[in-house]
JSON list of C-alpha atoms in Angstrom, two decimals:
[
{"chain": "J", "resi": 712, "resn": "LYS", "atom": "CA", "xyz": [-11.32, -8.63, -10.74]},
{"chain": "J", "resi": 713, "resn": "GLN", "atom": "CA", "xyz": [-11.37, -5.56, -8.64]},
{"chain": "J", "resi": 714, "resn": "GLU", "atom": "CA", "xyz": [-9.95, -2.38, -10.35]},
{"chain": "J", "resi": 715, "resn": "VAL", "atom": "CA", "xyz": [-9.38, 0.85, -8.50]},
{"chain": "J", "resi": 716, "resn": "THR", "atom": "CA", "xyz": [-9.00, 4.19, -10.39]},
{"chain": "J", "resi": 717, "resn": "GLN", "atom": "CA", "xyz": [-8.15, 7.58, -8.94]},
{"chain": "J", "resi": 718, "resn": "ILE", "atom": "CA", "xyz": [-8.88, 10.87, -10.63]},
{"chain": "J", "resi": 719, "resn": "PRO", "atom": "CA", "xyz": [-7.27, 13.22, -11.11]},
{"chain": "J", "resi": 720, "resn": "ALA", "atom": "CA", "xyz": [-3.75, 11.78, -11.46]},
{"chain": "J", "resi": 721, "resn": "ALA", "atom": "CA", "xyz": [-2.15, 15.11, -10.46]},
{"chain": "J", "resi": 722, "resn": "LEU", "atom": "CA", "xyz": [-3.36, 18.24, -8.96]},
{"chain": "J", "resi": 723, "resn": "SER", "atom": "CA", "xyz": [-1.63, 21.56, -8.20]},
{"chain": "J", "resi": 724, "resn": "VAL", "atom": "CA", "xyz": [-3.53, 24.15, -6.12]},
{"chain": "J", "resi": 725, "resn": "PRO", "atom": "CA", "xyz": [-2.71, 27.34, -4.15]},
{"chain": "J", "resi": 726, "resn": "GLU", "atom": "CA", "xyz": [-2.78, 27.12, -0.50]},
{"chain": "J", "resi": 727, "resn": "GLY", "atom": "CA", "xyz": [-6.13, 27.50, 1.22]},
{"chain": "J", "resi": 728, "resn": "GLU", "atom": "CA", "xyz": [-8.26, 25.73, -1.40]},
{"chain": "J", "resi": 729, "resn": "ASN", "atom": "CA", "xyz": [-10.62, 23.02, -0.46]},
{"chain": "J", "resi": 730, "resn": "LEU", "atom": "CA", "xyz": [-9.95, 19.78, -2.45]},
{"chain": "J", "resi": 731, "resn": "VAL", "atom": "CA", "xyz": [-11.70, 16.72, -3.57]},
{"chain": "J", "resi": 732, "resn": "LEU", "atom": "CA", "xyz": [-9.80, 13.55, -4.62]},
{"chain": "J", "resi": 733, "resn": "ASN", "atom": "CA", "xyz": [-11.83, 10.72, -6.18]},
{"chain": "J", "resi": 734, "resn": "CYS", "atom": "CA", "xyz": [-11.55, 7.07, -6.02]},
{"chain": "J", "resi": 735, "resn": "SER", "atom": "CA", "xyz": [-13.69, 4.48, -7.94]},
{"chain": "J", "resi": 736, "resn": "PHE", "atom": "CA", "xyz": [-13.78, 0.69, -7.86]},
{"chain": "J", "resi": 737, "resn": "THR", "atom": "CA", "xyz": [-15.51, -1.90, -9.95]},
{"chain": "J", "resi": 738, "resn": "ASP", "atom": "CA", "xyz": [-16.52, -4.55, -7.45]},
{"chain": "J", "resi": 739, "resn": "SER", "atom": "CA", "xyz": [-18.78, -3.27, -4.59]},
{"chain": "J", "resi": 740, "resn": "ALA", "atom": "CA", "xyz": [-18.22, -6.37, -2.43]},
{"chain": "J", "resi": 741, "resn": "ILE", "atom": "CA", "xyz": [-15.63, -4.69, -0.30]},
{"chain": "J", "resi": 742, "resn": "TYR", "atom": "CA", "xyz": [-14.72, -4.96, 3.34]},
{"chain": "J", "resi": 743, "resn": "ASN", "atom": "CA", "xyz": [-13.50, -1.57, 3.76]},
{"chain": "J", "resi": 744, "resn": "LEU", "atom": "CA", "xyz": [-11.70, 1.30, 1.95]},
{"chain": "J", "resi": 745, "resn": "GLN", "atom": "CA", "xyz": [-8.58, 2.98, 3.19]},
{"chain": "J", "resi": 746, "resn": "TRP", "atom": "CA", "xyz": [-6.97, 6.24, 2.25]},
{"chain": "J", "resi": 747, "resn": "PHE", "atom": "CA", "xyz": [-3.18, 6.59, 2.47]},
{"chain": "J", "resi": 748, "resn": "ARG", "atom": "CA", "xyz": [-0.64, 9.36, 2.01]},
{"chain": "J", "resi": 749, "resn": "GLN", "atom": "CA", "xyz": [2.79, 8.78, 0.59]},
{"chain": "J", "resi": 750, "resn": "ASP", "atom": "CA", "xyz": [5.65, 11.30, 0.75]},
{"chain": "J", "resi": 751, "resn": "PRO", "atom": "CA", "xyz": [8.43, 11.03, -1.78]},
{"chain": "J", "resi": 752, "resn": "GLY", "atom": "CA", "xyz": [10.82, 8.12, -0.85]},
{"chain": "J", "resi": 753, "resn": "LYS", "atom": "CA", "xyz": [8.75, 7.12, 2.08]},
{"chain": "J", "resi": 754, "resn": "GLY", "atom": "CA", "xyz": [6.31, 4.46, 3.04]},
{"chain": "J", "resi": 755, "resn": "LEU", "atom": "CA", "xyz": [2.53, 4.74, 3.13]},
{"chain": "J", "resi": 756, "resn": "THR", "atom": "CA", "xyz": [0.81, 6.42, 6.04]},
{"chain": "J", "resi": 757, "resn": "SER", "atom": "CA", "xyz": [-2.82, 5.49, 6.75]},
{"chain": "J", "resi": 758, "resn": "LEU", "atom": "CA", "xyz": [-5.06, 8.57, 6.83]},
{"chain": "J", "resi": 759, "resn": "LEU", "atom": "CA", "xyz": [-8.65, 7.19, 7.05]},
{"chain": "J", "resi": 760, "resn": "LEU", "atom": "CA", "xyz": [-10.41, 3.89, 7.02]},
{"chain": "J", "resi": 761, "resn": "ILE", "atom": "CA", "xyz": [-14.05, 3.43, 6.22]},
{"chain": "J", "resi": 762, "resn": "GLN", "atom": "CA", "xyz": [-15.78, 0.14, 6.83]},
{"chain": "J", "resi": 763, "resn": "SER", "atom": "CA", "xyz": [-18.30, -1.13, 4.31]},
{"chain": "J", "resi": 764, "resn": "SER", "atom": "CA", "xyz": [-21.14, -0.32, 6.68]},
{"chain": "J", "resi": 765, "resn": "GLN", "atom": "CA", "xyz": [-20.09, 3.22, 7.13]},
{"chain": "J", "resi": 766, "resn": "ARG", "atom": "CA", "xyz": [-20.67, 6.31, 4.89]},
{"chain": "J", "resi": 767, "resn": "GLU", "atom": "CA", "xyz": [-17.91, 8.67, 6.06]},
{"chain": "J", "resi": 768, "resn": "GLN", "atom": "CA", "xyz": [-15.03, 9.23, 8.32]},
{"chain": "J", "resi": 769, "resn": "THR", "atom": "CA", "xyz": [-13.37, 12.34, 9.51]},
{"chain": "J", "resi": 770, "resn": "SER", "atom": "CA", "xyz": [-9.94, 13.24, 10.85]},
{"chain": "J", "resi": 771, "resn": "GLY", "atom": "CA", "xyz": [-9.02, 16.84, 11.33]},
{"chain": "J", "resi": 772, "resn": "ARG", "atom": "CA", "xyz": [-9.24, 18.59, 7.98]},
{"chain": "J", "resi": 773, "resn": "LEU", "atom": "CA", "xyz": [-9.81, 15.39, 6.12]},
{"chain": "J", "resi": 774, "resn": "ASN", "atom": "CA", "xyz": [-13.15, 13.71, 5.40]},
{"chain": "J", "resi": 775, "resn": "ALA", "atom": "CA", "xyz": [-13.60, 10.58, 3.48]},
{"chain": "J", "resi": 776, "resn": "SER", "atom": "CA", "xyz": [-16.88, 9.35, 2.10]},
{"chain": "J", "resi": 777, "resn": "LEU", "atom": "CA", "xyz": [-17.94, 5.93, 0.70]},
{"chain": "J", "resi": 778, "resn": "ASP", "atom": "CA", "xyz": [-20.80, 5.06, -1.60]},
{"chain": "J", "resi": 779, "resn": "LYS", "atom": "CA", "xyz": [-20.56, 1.32, -2.03]},
{"chain": "J", "resi": 780, "resn": "SER", "atom": "CA", "xyz": [-23.40, 0.95, -4.47]},
{"chain": "J", "resi": 781, "resn": "SER", "atom": "CA", "xyz": [-21.93, 3.37, -6.96]},
{"chain": "J", "resi": 782, "resn": "GLY", "atom": "CA", "xyz": [-18.31, 2.11, -6.31]},
{"chain": "J", "resi": 783, "resn": "ARG", "atom": "CA", "xyz": [-17.07, 5.59, -5.28]},
{"chain": "J", "resi": 784, "resn": "SER", "atom": "CA", "xyz": [-15.11, 7.24, -2.51]},
{"chain": "J", "resi": 785, "resn": "THR", "atom": "CA", "xyz": [-13.97, 10.87, -2.15]},
{"chain": "J", "resi": 786, "resn": "LEU", "atom": "CA", "xyz": [-11.30, 12.37, 0.11]},
{"chain": "J", "resi": 787, "resn": "TYR", "atom": "CA", "xyz": [-12.02, 15.90, 0.95]},
{"chain": "J", "resi": 788, "resn": "ILE", "atom": "CA", "xyz": [-9.22, 18.11, 2.22]},
{"chain": "J", "resi": 789, "resn": "ALA", "atom": "CA", "xyz": [-10.23, 21.39, 3.79]},
{"chain": "J", "resi": 790, "resn": "ALA", "atom": "CA", "xyz": [-8.08, 24.50, 3.64]},
{"chain": "J", "resi": 791, "resn": "SER", "atom": "CA", "xyz": [-5.10, 22.85, 2.01]},
{"chain": "J", "resi": 792, "resn": "GLN", "atom": "CA", "xyz": [-1.65, 23.58, 3.17]},
{"chain": "J", "resi": 793, "resn": "PRO", "atom": "CA", "xyz": [1.88, 23.12, 1.51]},
{"chain": "J", "resi": 794, "resn": "GLY", "atom": "CA", "xyz": [2.45, 20.28, 3.99]},
{"chain": "J", "resi": 795, "resn": "ASP", "atom": "CA", "xyz": [-0.41, 18.34, 2.32]},
{"chain": "J", "resi": 796, "resn": "SER", "atom": "CA", "xyz": [1.61, 17.97, -0.80]},
{"chain": "J", "resi": 797, "resn": "ALA", "atom": "CA", "xyz": [2.07, 14.24, -1.31]},
{"chain": "J", "resi": 798, "resn": "THR", "atom": "CA", "xyz": [0.62, 11.26, -3.31]},
{"chain": "J", "resi": 799, "resn": "TYR", "atom": "CA", "xyz": [-2.75, 10.14, -1.97]},
{"chain": "J", "resi": 800, "resn": "LEU", "atom": "CA", "xyz": [-3.80, 6.47, -2.56]},
{"chain": "J", "resi": 801, "resn": "CYS", "atom": "CA", "xyz": [-7.06, 4.81, -1.90]},
{"chain": "J", "resi": 802, "resn": "ALA", "atom": "CA", "xyz": [-7.23, 1.02, -1.46]},
{"chain": "J", "resi": 803, "resn": "VAL", "atom": "CA", "xyz": [-10.14, -1.28, -1.27]},
{"chain": "J", "resi": 804, "resn": "ARG", "atom": "CA", "xyz": [-10.18, -4.52, 0.60]},
{"chain": "J", "resi": 805, "resn": "GLY", "atom": "CA", "xyz": [-12.12, -7.51, -0.47]},
{"chain": "J", "resi": 806, "resn": "ALA", "atom": "CA", "xyz": [-12.17, -10.80, 1.47]},
{"chain": "J", "resi": 807, "resn": "ASP", "atom": "CA", "xyz": [-8.51, -10.55, 2.10]},
{"chain": "J", "resi": 808, "resn": "LYS", "atom": "CA", "xyz": [-6.63, -8.55, -0.46]},
{"chain": "J", "resi": 809, "resn": "LEU", "atom": "CA", "xyz": [-6.05, -4.83, -0.44]},
{"chain": "J", "resi": 810, "resn": "ILE", "atom": "CA", "xyz": [-6.13, -3.36, -4.03]},
{"chain": "J", "resi": 811, "resn": "PHE", "atom": "CA", "xyz": [-4.60, -0.03, -4.57]},
{"chain": "J", "resi": 812, "resn": "GLY", "atom": "CA", "xyz": [-5.56, 2.79, -6.91]},
{"chain": "J", "resi": 813, "resn": "THR", "atom": "CA", "xyz": [-3.11, 4.62, -9.16]},
{"chain": "J", "resi": 814, "resn": "GLY", "atom": "CA", "xyz": [-2.80, 7.60, -6.80]},
{"chain": "J", "resi": 815, "resn": "THR", "atom": "CA", "xyz": [-3.28, 11.29, -7.05]},
{"chain": "J", "resi": 816, "resn": "ARG", "atom": "CA", "xyz": [-0.18, 13.46, -6.86]},
{"chain": "J", "resi": 817, "resn": "LEU", "atom": "CA", "xyz": [-1.03, 16.62, -4.96]},
{"chain": "J", "resi": 818, "resn": "GLN", "atom": "CA", "xyz": [1.06, 19.86, -4.78]},
{"chain": "J", "resi": 819, "resn": "VAL", "atom": "CA", "xyz": [-0.16, 22.81, -2.74]},
{"chain": "J", "resi": 820, "resn": "PHE", "atom": "CA", "xyz": [1.88, 25.89, -3.28]},
{"chain": "J", "resi": 821, "resn": "PRO", "atom": "CA", "xyz": [2.15, 28.90, -0.99]},
{"chain": "M", "resi": 1057, "resn": "ASP", "atom": "CA", "xyz": [4.32, -0.75, 19.23]},
{"chain": "M", "resi": 1058, "resn": "ALA", "atom": "CA", "xyz": [7.32, -0.06, 16.82]},
{"chain": "M", "resi": 1059, "resn": "GLY", "atom": "CA", "xyz": [5.18, -0.61, 13.72]},
{"chain": "M", "resi": 1060, "resn": "VAL", "atom": "CA", "xyz": [6.13, -2.85, 10.79]},
{"chain": "M", "resi": 1061, "resn": "ILE", "atom": "CA", "xyz": [9.96, -3.10, 10.53]},
{"chain": "M", "resi": 1062, "resn": "GLN", "atom": "CA", "xyz": [11.62, -3.83, 7.29]},
{"chain": "M", "resi": 1063, "resn": "SER", "atom": "CA", "xyz": [15.30, -4.40, 6.55]},
{"chain": "M", "resi": 1064, "resn": "PRO", "atom": "CA", "xyz": [17.41, -3.51, 4.76]},
{"chain": "M", "resi": 1065, "resn": "ARG", "atom": "CA", "xyz": [16.19, -0.14, 3.91]},
{"chain": "M", "resi": 1066, "resn": "HIS", "atom": "CA", "xyz": [18.40, 0.07, 0.86]},
{"chain": "M", "resi": 1067, "resn": "GLU", "atom": "CA", "xyz": [20.09, -2.69, -1.09]},
{"chain": "M", "resi": 1068, "resn": "VAL", "atom": "CA", "xyz": [22.29, -2.35, -4.11]},
{"chain": "M", "resi": 1069, "resn": "THR", "atom": "CA", "xyz": [23.40, -5.55, -5.68]},
{"chain": "M", "resi": 1070, "resn": "GLU", "atom": "CA", "xyz": [24.55, -6.88, -9.03]},
{"chain": "M", "resi": 1071, "resn": "MET", "atom": "CA", "xyz": [22.52, -8.92, -11.46]},
{"chain": "M", "resi": 1072, "resn": "GLY", "atom": "CA", "xyz": [22.53, -12.58, -10.55]},
{"chain": "M", "resi": 1073, "resn": "GLN", "atom": "CA", "xyz": [23.05, -12.15, -6.83]},
{"chain": "M", "resi": 1074, "resn": "GLU", "atom": "CA", "xyz": [20.50, -13.39, -4.24]},
{"chain": "M", "resi": 1075, "resn": "VAL", "atom": "CA", "xyz": [18.56, -10.76, -2.36]},
{"chain": "M", "resi": 1076, "resn": "THR", "atom": "CA", "xyz": [16.71, -11.31, 0.83]},
{"chain": "M", "resi": 1077, "resn": "LEU", "atom": "CA", "xyz": [14.25, -8.74, 2.27]},
{"chain": "M", "resi": 1078, "resn": "ARG", "atom": "CA", "xyz": [12.97, -9.06, 5.86]},
{"chain": "M", "resi": 1079, "resn": "CYS", "atom": "CA", "xyz": [9.89, -8.03, 7.61]},
{"chain": "M", "resi": 1080, "resn": "LYS", "atom": "CA", "xyz": [8.67, -7.96, 11.16]},
{"chain": "M", "resi": 1081, "resn": "PRO", "atom": "CA", "xyz": [4.81, -7.36, 11.46]},
{"chain": "M", "resi": 1082, "resn": "ILE", "atom": "CA", "xyz": [3.06, -5.70, 14.12]},
{"chain": "M", "resi": 1083, "resn": "SER", "atom": "CA", "xyz": [2.61, -8.02, 17.07]},
{"chain": "M", "resi": 1084, "resn": "GLY", "atom": "CA", "xyz": [-0.77, -9.82, 17.03]},
{"chain": "M", "resi": 1085, "resn": "HIS", "atom": "CA", "xyz": [-1.57, -9.05, 13.42]},
{"chain": "M", "resi": 1086, "resn": "ASP", "atom": "CA", "xyz": [-2.62, -12.12, 11.55]},
{"chain": "M", "resi": 1087, "resn": "TYR", "atom": "CA", "xyz": [-2.15, -10.88, 7.96]},
{"chain": "M", "resi": 1088, "resn": "LEU", "atom": "CA", "xyz": [1.06, -10.02, 6.21]},
{"chain": "M", "resi": 1089, "resn": "PHE", "atom": "CA", "xyz": [1.35, -8.57, 2.78]},
{"chain": "M", "resi": 1090, "resn": "TRP", "atom": "CA", "xyz": [4.28, -7.99, 0.37]},
{"chain": "M", "resi": 1091, "resn": "TYR", "atom": "CA", "xyz": [3.87, -5.24, -2.17]},
{"chain": "M", "resi": 1092, "resn": "ARG", "atom": "CA", "xyz": [6.24, -3.89, -4.98]},
{"chain": "M", "resi": 1093, "resn": "GLN", "atom": "CA", "xyz": [6.11, -0.32, -6.04]},
{"chain": "M", "resi": 1094, "resn": "THR", "atom": "CA", "xyz": [7.53, 1.02, -9.29]},
{"chain": "M", "resi": 1095, "resn": "MET", "atom": "CA", "xyz": [6.81, 4.16, -11.23]},
{"chain": "M", "resi": 1096, "resn": "MET", "atom": "CA", "xyz": [5.44, 2.25, -14.21]},
{"chain": "M", "resi": 1097, "resn": "ARG", "atom": "CA", "xyz": [3.07, -0.16, -12.29]},
{"chain": "M", "resi": 1098, "resn": "GLY", "atom": "CA", "xyz": [2.39, 1.47, -9.01]},
{"chain": "M", "resi": 1099, "resn": "LEU", "atom": "CA", "xyz": [1.75, -0.83, -5.99]},
{"chain": "M", "resi": 1100, "resn": "GLU", "atom": "CA", "xyz": [1.48, -4.37, -6.77]},
{"chain": "M", "resi": 1101, "resn": "LEU", "atom": "CA", "xyz": [0.46, -7.16, -4.36]},
{"chain": "M", "resi": 1102, "resn": "LEU", "atom": "CA", "xyz": [3.00, -9.89, -4.54]},
{"chain": "M", "resi": 1103, "resn": "ILE", "atom": "CA", "xyz": [1.83, -12.34, -1.92]},
{"chain": "M", "resi": 1104, "resn": "TYR", "atom": "CA", "xyz": [0.01, -12.47, 1.37]},
{"chain": "M", "resi": 1105, "resn": "PHE", "atom": "CA", "xyz": [-0.05, -14.57, 4.45]},
{"chain": "M", "resi": 1106, "resn": "ASN", "atom": "CA", "xyz": [-2.83, -15.35, 6.94]},
{"chain": "M", "resi": 1107, "resn": "ASN", "atom": "CA", "xyz": [-1.61, -16.91, 10.27]},
{"chain": "M", "resi": 1108, "resn": "ASN", "atom": "CA", "xyz": [1.72, -17.66, 8.65]},
{"chain": "M", "resi": 1109, "resn": "VAL", "atom": "CA", "xyz": [0.21, -19.62, 5.76]},
{"chain": "M", "resi": 1110, "resn": "PRO", "atom": "CA", "xyz": [0.61, -18.22, 2.15]},
{"chain": "M", "resi": 1111, "resn": "ILE", "atom": "CA", "xyz": [-2.87, -17.54, 0.83]},
{"chain": "M", "resi": 1112, "resn": "ASP", "atom": "CA", "xyz": [-2.37, -16.01, -2.60]},
{"chain": "M", "resi": 1113, "resn": "ASP", "atom": "CA", "xyz": [1.04, -15.76, -4.44]},
{"chain": "M", "resi": 1114, "resn": "SER", "atom": "CA", "xyz": [-0.54, -15.07, -7.82]},
{"chain": "M", "resi": 1115, "resn": "GLY", "atom": "CA", "xyz": [1.23, -11.67, -7.82]},
{"chain": "M", "resi": 1116, "resn": "MET", "atom": "CA", "xyz": [4.70, -13.17, -7.60]},
{"chain": "M", "resi": 1117, "resn": "PRO", "atom": "CA", "xyz": [6.20, -12.38, -10.97]},
{"chain": "M", "resi": 1118, "resn": "GLU", "atom": "CA", "xyz": [8.43, -15.31, -11.50]},
{"chain": "M", "resi": 1119, "resn": "ASP", "atom": "CA", "xyz": [9.88, -18.42, -9.91]},
{"chain": "M", "resi": 1120, "resn": "ARG", "atom": "CA", "xyz": [12.90, -16.32, -9.04]},
{"chain": "M", "resi": 1121, "resn": "PHE", "atom": "CA", "xyz": [10.75, -14.78, -6.31]},
{"chain": "M", "resi": 1122, "resn": "SER", "atom": "CA", "xyz": [9.81, -16.66, -3.16]},
{"chain": "M", "resi": 1123, "resn": "ALA", "atom": "CA", "xyz": [8.37, -15.76, 0.22]},
{"chain": "M", "resi": 1124, "resn": "LYS", "atom": "CA", "xyz": [8.24, -17.47, 3.57]},
{"chain": "M", "resi": 1125, "resn": "MET", "atom": "CA", "xyz": [6.83, -16.71, 7.02]},
{"chain": "M", "resi": 1126, "resn": "PRO", "atom": "CA", "xyz": [8.26, -19.25, 9.41]},
{"chain": "M", "resi": 1127, "resn": "ASN", "atom": "CA", "xyz": [6.57, -17.62, 12.41]},
{"chain": "M", "resi": 1128, "resn": "ALA", "atom": "CA", "xyz": [4.14, -14.93, 13.34]},
{"chain": "M", "resi": 1129, "resn": "SER", "atom": "CA", "xyz": [6.83, -12.27, 13.83]},
{"chain": "M", "resi": 1130, "resn": "PHE", "atom": "CA", "xyz": [9.07, -12.75, 10.75]},
{"chain": "M", "resi": 1131, "resn": "SER", "atom": "CA", "xyz": [8.78, -12.95, 6.94]},
{"chain": "M", "resi": 1132, "resn": "THR", "atom": "CA", "xyz": [11.21, -12.95, 4.14]},
{"chain": "M", "resi": 1133, "resn": "LEU", "atom": "CA", "xyz": [11.09, -12.14, 0.41]},
{"chain": "M", "resi": 1134, "resn": "LYS", "atom": "CA", "xyz": [13.82, -13.70, -1.63]},
{"chain": "M", "resi": 1135, "resn": "ILE", "atom": "CA", "xyz": [14.94, -12.98, -5.21]},
{"chain": "M", "resi": 1136, "resn": "GLN", "atom": "CA", "xyz": [17.30, -15.34, -6.67]},
{"chain": "M", "resi": 1137, "resn": "PRO", "atom": "CA", "xyz": [18.79, -14.69, -9.17]},
{"chain": "M", "resi": 1138, "resn": "SER", "atom": "CA", "xyz": [18.14, -10.96, -9.16]},
{"chain": "M", "resi": 1139, "resn": "GLU", "atom": "CA", "xyz": [17.80, -8.99, -12.48]},
{"chain": "M", "resi": 1140, "resn": "PRO", "atom": "CA", "xyz": [17.83, -5.22, -13.10]},
{"chain": "M", "resi": 1141, "resn": "ARG", "atom": "CA", "xyz": [13.99, -5.24, -13.77]},
{"chain": "M", "resi": 1142, "resn": "ASP", "atom": "CA", "xyz": [13.52, -6.26, -10.12]},
{"chain": "M", "resi": 1143, "resn": "SER", "atom": "CA", "xyz": [14.61, -2.81, -9.03]},
{"chain": "M", "resi": 1144, "resn": "ALA", "atom": "CA", "xyz": [11.85, -1.26, -6.97]},
{"chain": "M", "resi": 1145, "resn": "VAL", "atom": "CA", "xyz": [10.73, -0.42, -3.57]},
{"chain": "M", "resi": 1146, "resn": "TYR", "atom": "CA", "xyz": [9.34, -3.48, -1.72]},
{"chain": "M", "resi": 1147, "resn": "PHE", "atom": "CA", "xyz": [6.88, -2.94, 1.05]},
{"chain": "M", "resi": 1148, "resn": "CYS", "atom": "CA", "xyz": [5.65, -5.21, 3.82]},
{"chain": "M", "resi": 1149, "resn": "ALA", "atom": "CA", "xyz": [2.31, -4.50, 5.49]},
{"chain": "M", "resi": 1150, "resn": "SER", "atom": "CA", "xyz": [0.42, -6.22, 8.28]},
{"chain": "M", "resi": 1151, "resn": "SER", "atom": "CA", "xyz": [-3.16, -6.07, 9.55]},
{"chain": "M", "resi": 1152, "resn": "LEU", "atom": "CA", "xyz": [-5.69, -7.72, 11.75]},
{"chain": "M", "resi": 1153, "resn": "LEU", "atom": "CA", "xyz": [-8.73, -8.36, 9.63]},
{"chain": "M", "resi": 1154, "resn": "ALA", "atom": "CA", "xyz": [-11.13, -9.41, 12.27]},
{"chain": "M", "resi": 1155, "resn": "GLY", "atom": "CA", "xyz": [-11.87, -7.65, 15.53]},
{"chain": "M", "resi": 1156, "resn": "ASN", "atom": "CA", "xyz": [-10.04, -4.36, 15.09]},
{"chain": "M", "resi": 1157, "resn": "THR", "atom": "CA", "xyz": [-10.80, -2.66, 11.79]},
{"chain": "M", "resi": 1158, "resn": "GLY", "atom": "CA", "xyz": [-8.61, -4.47, 9.19]},
{"chain": "M", "resi": 1159, "resn": "GLU", "atom": "CA", "xyz": [-6.52, -1.36, 8.93]},
{"chain": "M", "resi": 1160, "resn": "LEU", "atom": "CA", "xyz": [-3.32, -1.88, 6.96]},
{"chain": "M", "resi": 1161, "resn": "PHE", "atom": "CA", "xyz": [0.03, -0.68, 8.32]},
{"chain": "M", "resi": 1162, "resn": "PHE", "atom": "CA", "xyz": [3.02, -0.42, 6.13]},
{"chain": "M", "resi": 1163, "resn": "GLY", "atom": "CA", "xyz": [6.70, -0.51, 6.82]},
{"chain": "M", "resi": 1164, "resn": "GLU", "atom": "CA", "xyz": [9.00, 2.03, 5.38]},
{"chain": "M", "resi": 1165, "resn": "GLY", "atom": "CA", "xyz": [9.96, -0.09, 2.51]},
{"chain": "M", "resi": 1166, "resn": "SER", "atom": "CA", "xyz": [13.15, -1.63, 1.13]},
{"chain": "M", "resi": 1167, "resn": "ARG", "atom": "CA", "xyz": [14.56, 0.00, -1.89]},
{"chain": "M", "resi": 1168, "resn": "LEU", "atom": "CA", "xyz": [16.28, -2.45, -4.18]},
{"chain": "M", "resi": 1169, "resn": "THR", "atom": "CA", "xyz": [18.62, -1.53, -7.03]},
{"chain": "M", "resi": 1170, "resn": "VAL", "atom": "CA", "xyz": [19.93, -4.29, -9.20]},
{"chain": "M", "resi": 1171, "resn": "LEU", "atom": "CA", "xyz": [22.85, -3.22, -11.42]}
]
């Protein structure tokens, strides 16, 4: 059974810092891995999608990497801003299902 | 495309009442998922459909929960009778596994409060 864990559970940093959020999964037989952002009381917004054959994806200040063999993914946020404050979730997709991690609650203060 | 559309956005009901949540997936997507989110358990997959057929409903907590997808553009999640512990945010999501990228798109969610 696939299990997805995210570390840290919460993070509070000053504006401008570069951040690394971690995601680990137990079953490397995945189709893809997706990072989401969730603002309080809102739905999930897709940030980056990495296919199993890819090593990384970039979008603006965000960079996500995938190491399938070790069951790990990282989300790198460059030059963090207060607007980045949200919960970040990673999710891995097997044959059909998308299993979510527990999330990292990020707060970036001015 | 308008994205995944869910209704109602908020529902407050009394214990024992029937609740029906609705979802319209993105046109052309062949997978539809229902998730439940609570503070205690995070995001839990309840059930998912492929081409309108339920594939895995092992996440449905009890027989009080049922889901249908009568056509490619509509799905419902029903709770009958509802209980206070069903209070949560229920999300619907859709994707196209083959071809595109399998990226999952979520609706805004239906916040259910059972008194």
